[in-house]
PDB file of C-alpha atoms and ligand atoms in Angstrom:
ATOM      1  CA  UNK A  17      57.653  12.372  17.668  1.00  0.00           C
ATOM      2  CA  UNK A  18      58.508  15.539  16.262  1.00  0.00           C
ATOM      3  CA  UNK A  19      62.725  16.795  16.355  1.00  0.00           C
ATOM      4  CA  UNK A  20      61.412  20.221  17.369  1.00  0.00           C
ATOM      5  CA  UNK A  21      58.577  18.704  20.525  1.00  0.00           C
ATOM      6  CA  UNK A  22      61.915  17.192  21.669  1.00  0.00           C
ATOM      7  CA  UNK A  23      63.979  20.457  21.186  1.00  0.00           C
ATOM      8  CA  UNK A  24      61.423  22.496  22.790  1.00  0.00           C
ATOM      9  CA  UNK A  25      61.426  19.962  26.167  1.00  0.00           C
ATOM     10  CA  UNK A  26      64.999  20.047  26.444  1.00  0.00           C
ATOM     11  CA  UNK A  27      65.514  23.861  26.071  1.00  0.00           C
ATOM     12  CA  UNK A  28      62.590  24.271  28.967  1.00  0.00           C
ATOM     13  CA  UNK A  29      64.693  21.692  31.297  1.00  0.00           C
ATOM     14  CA  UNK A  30      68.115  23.478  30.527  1.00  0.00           C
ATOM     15  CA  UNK A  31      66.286  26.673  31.237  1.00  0.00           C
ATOM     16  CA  UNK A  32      64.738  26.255  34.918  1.00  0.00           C
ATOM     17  CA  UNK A  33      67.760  23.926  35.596  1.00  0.00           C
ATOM     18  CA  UNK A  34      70.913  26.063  35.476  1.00  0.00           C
ATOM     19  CA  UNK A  35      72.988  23.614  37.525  1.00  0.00           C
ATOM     20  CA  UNK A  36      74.528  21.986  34.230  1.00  0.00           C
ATOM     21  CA  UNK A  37      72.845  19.080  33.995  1.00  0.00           C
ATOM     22  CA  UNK A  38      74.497  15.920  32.606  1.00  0.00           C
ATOM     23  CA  UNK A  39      73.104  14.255  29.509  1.00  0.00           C
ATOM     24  CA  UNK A  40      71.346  11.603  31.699  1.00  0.00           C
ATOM     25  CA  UNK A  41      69.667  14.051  33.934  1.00  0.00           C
ATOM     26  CA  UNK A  42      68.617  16.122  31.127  1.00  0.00           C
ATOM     27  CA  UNK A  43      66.909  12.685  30.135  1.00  0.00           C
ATOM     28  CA  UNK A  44      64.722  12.140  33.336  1.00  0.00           C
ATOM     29  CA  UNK A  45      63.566  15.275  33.309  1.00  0.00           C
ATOM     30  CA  UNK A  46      62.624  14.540  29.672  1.00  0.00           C
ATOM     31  CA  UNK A  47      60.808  11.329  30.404  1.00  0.00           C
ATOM     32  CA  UNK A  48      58.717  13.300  32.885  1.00  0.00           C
ATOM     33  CA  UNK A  49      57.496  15.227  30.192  1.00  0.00           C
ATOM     34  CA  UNK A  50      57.831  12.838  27.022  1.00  0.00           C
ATOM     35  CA  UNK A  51      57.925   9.160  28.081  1.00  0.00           C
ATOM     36  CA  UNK A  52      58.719   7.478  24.545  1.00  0.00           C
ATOM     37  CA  UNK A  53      61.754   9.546  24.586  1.00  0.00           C
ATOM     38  CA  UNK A  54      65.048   7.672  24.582  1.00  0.00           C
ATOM     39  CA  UNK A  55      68.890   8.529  26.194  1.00  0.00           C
ATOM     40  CA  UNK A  56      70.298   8.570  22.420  1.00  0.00           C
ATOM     41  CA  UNK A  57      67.487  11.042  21.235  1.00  0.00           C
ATOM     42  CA  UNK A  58      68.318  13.183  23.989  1.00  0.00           C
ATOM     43  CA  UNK A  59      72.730  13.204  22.993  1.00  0.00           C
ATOM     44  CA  UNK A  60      71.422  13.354  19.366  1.00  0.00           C
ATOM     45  CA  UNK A  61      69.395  16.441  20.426  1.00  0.00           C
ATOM     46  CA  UNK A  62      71.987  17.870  22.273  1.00  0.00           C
ATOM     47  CA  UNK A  63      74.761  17.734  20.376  1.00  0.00           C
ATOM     48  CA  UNK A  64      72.689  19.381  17.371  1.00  0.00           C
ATOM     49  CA  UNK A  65      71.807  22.073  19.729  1.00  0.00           C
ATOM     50  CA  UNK A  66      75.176  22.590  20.292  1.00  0.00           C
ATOM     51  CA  UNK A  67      76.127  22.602  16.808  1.00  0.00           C
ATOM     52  CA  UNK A  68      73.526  25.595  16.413  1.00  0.00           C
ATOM     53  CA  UNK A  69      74.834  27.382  19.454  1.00  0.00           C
ATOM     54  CA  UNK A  70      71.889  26.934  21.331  1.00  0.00           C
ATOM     55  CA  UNK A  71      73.517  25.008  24.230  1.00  0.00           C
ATOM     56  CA  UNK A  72      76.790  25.166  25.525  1.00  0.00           C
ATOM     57  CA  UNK A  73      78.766  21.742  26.332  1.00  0.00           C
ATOM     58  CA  UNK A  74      80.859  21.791  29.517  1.00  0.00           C
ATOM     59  CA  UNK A  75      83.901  19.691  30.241  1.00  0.00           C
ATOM     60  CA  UNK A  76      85.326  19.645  33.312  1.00  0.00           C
ATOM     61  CA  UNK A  77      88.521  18.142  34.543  1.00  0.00           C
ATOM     62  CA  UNK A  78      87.670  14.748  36.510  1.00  0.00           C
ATOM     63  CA  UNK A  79      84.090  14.593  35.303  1.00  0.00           C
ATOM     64  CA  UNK A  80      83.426  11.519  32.726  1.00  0.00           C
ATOM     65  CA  UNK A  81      80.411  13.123  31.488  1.00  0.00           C
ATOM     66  CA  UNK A  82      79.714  16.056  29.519  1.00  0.00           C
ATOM     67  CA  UNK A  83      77.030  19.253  31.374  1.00  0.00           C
ATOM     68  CA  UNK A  84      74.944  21.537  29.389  1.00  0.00           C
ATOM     69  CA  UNK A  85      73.976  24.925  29.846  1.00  0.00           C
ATOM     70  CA  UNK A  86      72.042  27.270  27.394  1.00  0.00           C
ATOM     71  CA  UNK A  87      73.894  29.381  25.347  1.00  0.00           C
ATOM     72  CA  UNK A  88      73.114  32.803  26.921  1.00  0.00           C
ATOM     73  CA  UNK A  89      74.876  34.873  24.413  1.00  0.00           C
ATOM     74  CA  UNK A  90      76.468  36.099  27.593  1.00  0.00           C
ATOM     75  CA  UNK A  91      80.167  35.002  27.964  1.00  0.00           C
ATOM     76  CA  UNK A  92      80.919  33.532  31.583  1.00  0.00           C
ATOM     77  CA  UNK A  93      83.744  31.206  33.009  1.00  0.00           C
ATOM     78  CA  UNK A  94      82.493  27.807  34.477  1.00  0.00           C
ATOM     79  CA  UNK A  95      83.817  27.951  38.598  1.00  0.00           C
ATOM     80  CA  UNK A  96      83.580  24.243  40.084  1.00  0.00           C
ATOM     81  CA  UNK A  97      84.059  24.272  43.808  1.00  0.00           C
ATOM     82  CA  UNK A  98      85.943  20.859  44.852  1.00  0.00           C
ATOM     83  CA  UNK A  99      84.276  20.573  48.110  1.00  0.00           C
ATOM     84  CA  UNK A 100      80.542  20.761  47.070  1.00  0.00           C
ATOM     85  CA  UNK A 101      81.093  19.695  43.332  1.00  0.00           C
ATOM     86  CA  UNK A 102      78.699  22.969  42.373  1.00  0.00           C
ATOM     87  CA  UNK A 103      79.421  25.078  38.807  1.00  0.00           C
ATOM     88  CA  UNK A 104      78.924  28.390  39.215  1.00  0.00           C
ATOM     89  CA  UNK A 105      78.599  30.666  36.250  1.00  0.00           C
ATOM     90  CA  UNK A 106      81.401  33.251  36.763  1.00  0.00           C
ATOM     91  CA  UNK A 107      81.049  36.743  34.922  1.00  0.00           C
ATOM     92  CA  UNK A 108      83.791  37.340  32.693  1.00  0.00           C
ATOM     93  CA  UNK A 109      85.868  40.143  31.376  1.00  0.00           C
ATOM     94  CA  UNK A 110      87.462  39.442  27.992  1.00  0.00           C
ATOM     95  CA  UNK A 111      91.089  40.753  27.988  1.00  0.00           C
ATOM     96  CA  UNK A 112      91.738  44.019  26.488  1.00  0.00           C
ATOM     97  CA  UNK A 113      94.184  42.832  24.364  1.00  0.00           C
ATOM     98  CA  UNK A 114      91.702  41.269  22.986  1.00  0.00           C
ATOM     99  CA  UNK A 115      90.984  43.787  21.037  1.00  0.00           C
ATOM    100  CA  UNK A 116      91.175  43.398  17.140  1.00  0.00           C
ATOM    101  CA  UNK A 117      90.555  39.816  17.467  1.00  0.00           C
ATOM    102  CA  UNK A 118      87.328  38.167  16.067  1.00  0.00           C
ATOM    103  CA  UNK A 119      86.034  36.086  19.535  1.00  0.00           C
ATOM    104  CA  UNK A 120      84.352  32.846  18.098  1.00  0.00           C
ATOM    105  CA  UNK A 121      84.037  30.826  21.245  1.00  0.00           C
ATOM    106  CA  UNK A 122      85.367  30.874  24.934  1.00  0.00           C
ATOM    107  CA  UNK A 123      85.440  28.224  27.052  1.00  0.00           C
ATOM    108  CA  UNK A 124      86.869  28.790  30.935  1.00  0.00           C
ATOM    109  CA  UNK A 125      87.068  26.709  33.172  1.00  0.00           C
ATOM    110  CA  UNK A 126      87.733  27.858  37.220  1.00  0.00           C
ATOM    111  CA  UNK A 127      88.527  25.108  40.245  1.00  0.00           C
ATOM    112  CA  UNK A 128      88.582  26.185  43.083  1.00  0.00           C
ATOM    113  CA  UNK A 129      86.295  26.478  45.999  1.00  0.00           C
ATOM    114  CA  UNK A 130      83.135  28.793  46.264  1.00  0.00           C
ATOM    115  CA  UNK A 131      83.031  31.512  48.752  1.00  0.00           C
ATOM    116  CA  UNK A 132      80.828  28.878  51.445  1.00  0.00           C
ATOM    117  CA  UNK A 133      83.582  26.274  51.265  1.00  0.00           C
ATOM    118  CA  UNK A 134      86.334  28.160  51.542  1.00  0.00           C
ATOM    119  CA  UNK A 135      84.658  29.900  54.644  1.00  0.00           C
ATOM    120  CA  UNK A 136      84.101  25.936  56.261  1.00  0.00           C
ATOM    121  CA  UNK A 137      87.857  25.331  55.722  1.00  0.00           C
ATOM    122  CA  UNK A 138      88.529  28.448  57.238  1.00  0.00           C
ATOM    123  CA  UNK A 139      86.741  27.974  60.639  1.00  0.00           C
ATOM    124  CA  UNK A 140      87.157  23.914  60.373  1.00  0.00           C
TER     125      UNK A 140
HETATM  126 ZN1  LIG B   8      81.506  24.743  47.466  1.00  0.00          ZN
HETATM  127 ZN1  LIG B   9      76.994  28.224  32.806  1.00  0.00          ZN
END
């Protein structure tokens, strides 16, 4: 099995699944689609992915495992909503006082809950 067969499977999943799949979710999908392929191919594949800024690793607070999301090129903040557990990709405005500074990465991270939770809460 080629590197780049596996590559090409696991940039197509991360594509049509923008919820930030885990590691192990990315790897059913994968099996669907390549059944010889193994959990430690997949984190081997990942992480080298990430290393070439082709996928984004996500790390949110009181979540064991690492989520992935394709590197859009497009800064946005990760929003987790507490009640549902969902990530939403947030747009995001760099800070103007940003300004002179070389951005390299950004990683942000918003809890909270999303606009239908926090309309439940209000009428529960
Ligand atoms: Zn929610
Ligand atoms: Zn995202």
């Amino acid at each position: 099995m080629k590197i780049t067969k596996q590559r090409e499977v696991i940039y197509e999943i991360l594509r049509k699944n923008r919820n930030h799949p885990t590691a192990l979710e990315i790897f059913d999908e994968a099996k669907r689609i390549l059944p010889d392929i193994s959990l430690s191919t997949v984190y081997r594949t990942l992480k080298d992915m990430v290393v070439h800024g082709d996928v984004v690793e996500i790390k949110l607070e009181g979540e064991s495992k690492a989520r992935y999301d394709l590197n859009t090129g497009e800064d946005h903040a990760h929003f987790k909503c507490r009640a549902c557990n969902r990530i939403y990709d947030v747009s995001l405005m760099l800070p103007l006082d940003l300004v002179g500074f070389k951005v390299e990465k950004v990683d942000v991270y918003i809890y909270g809950l999303c606009p239908e939770c926090s309309q439940k809460e209000v009428t529960a």
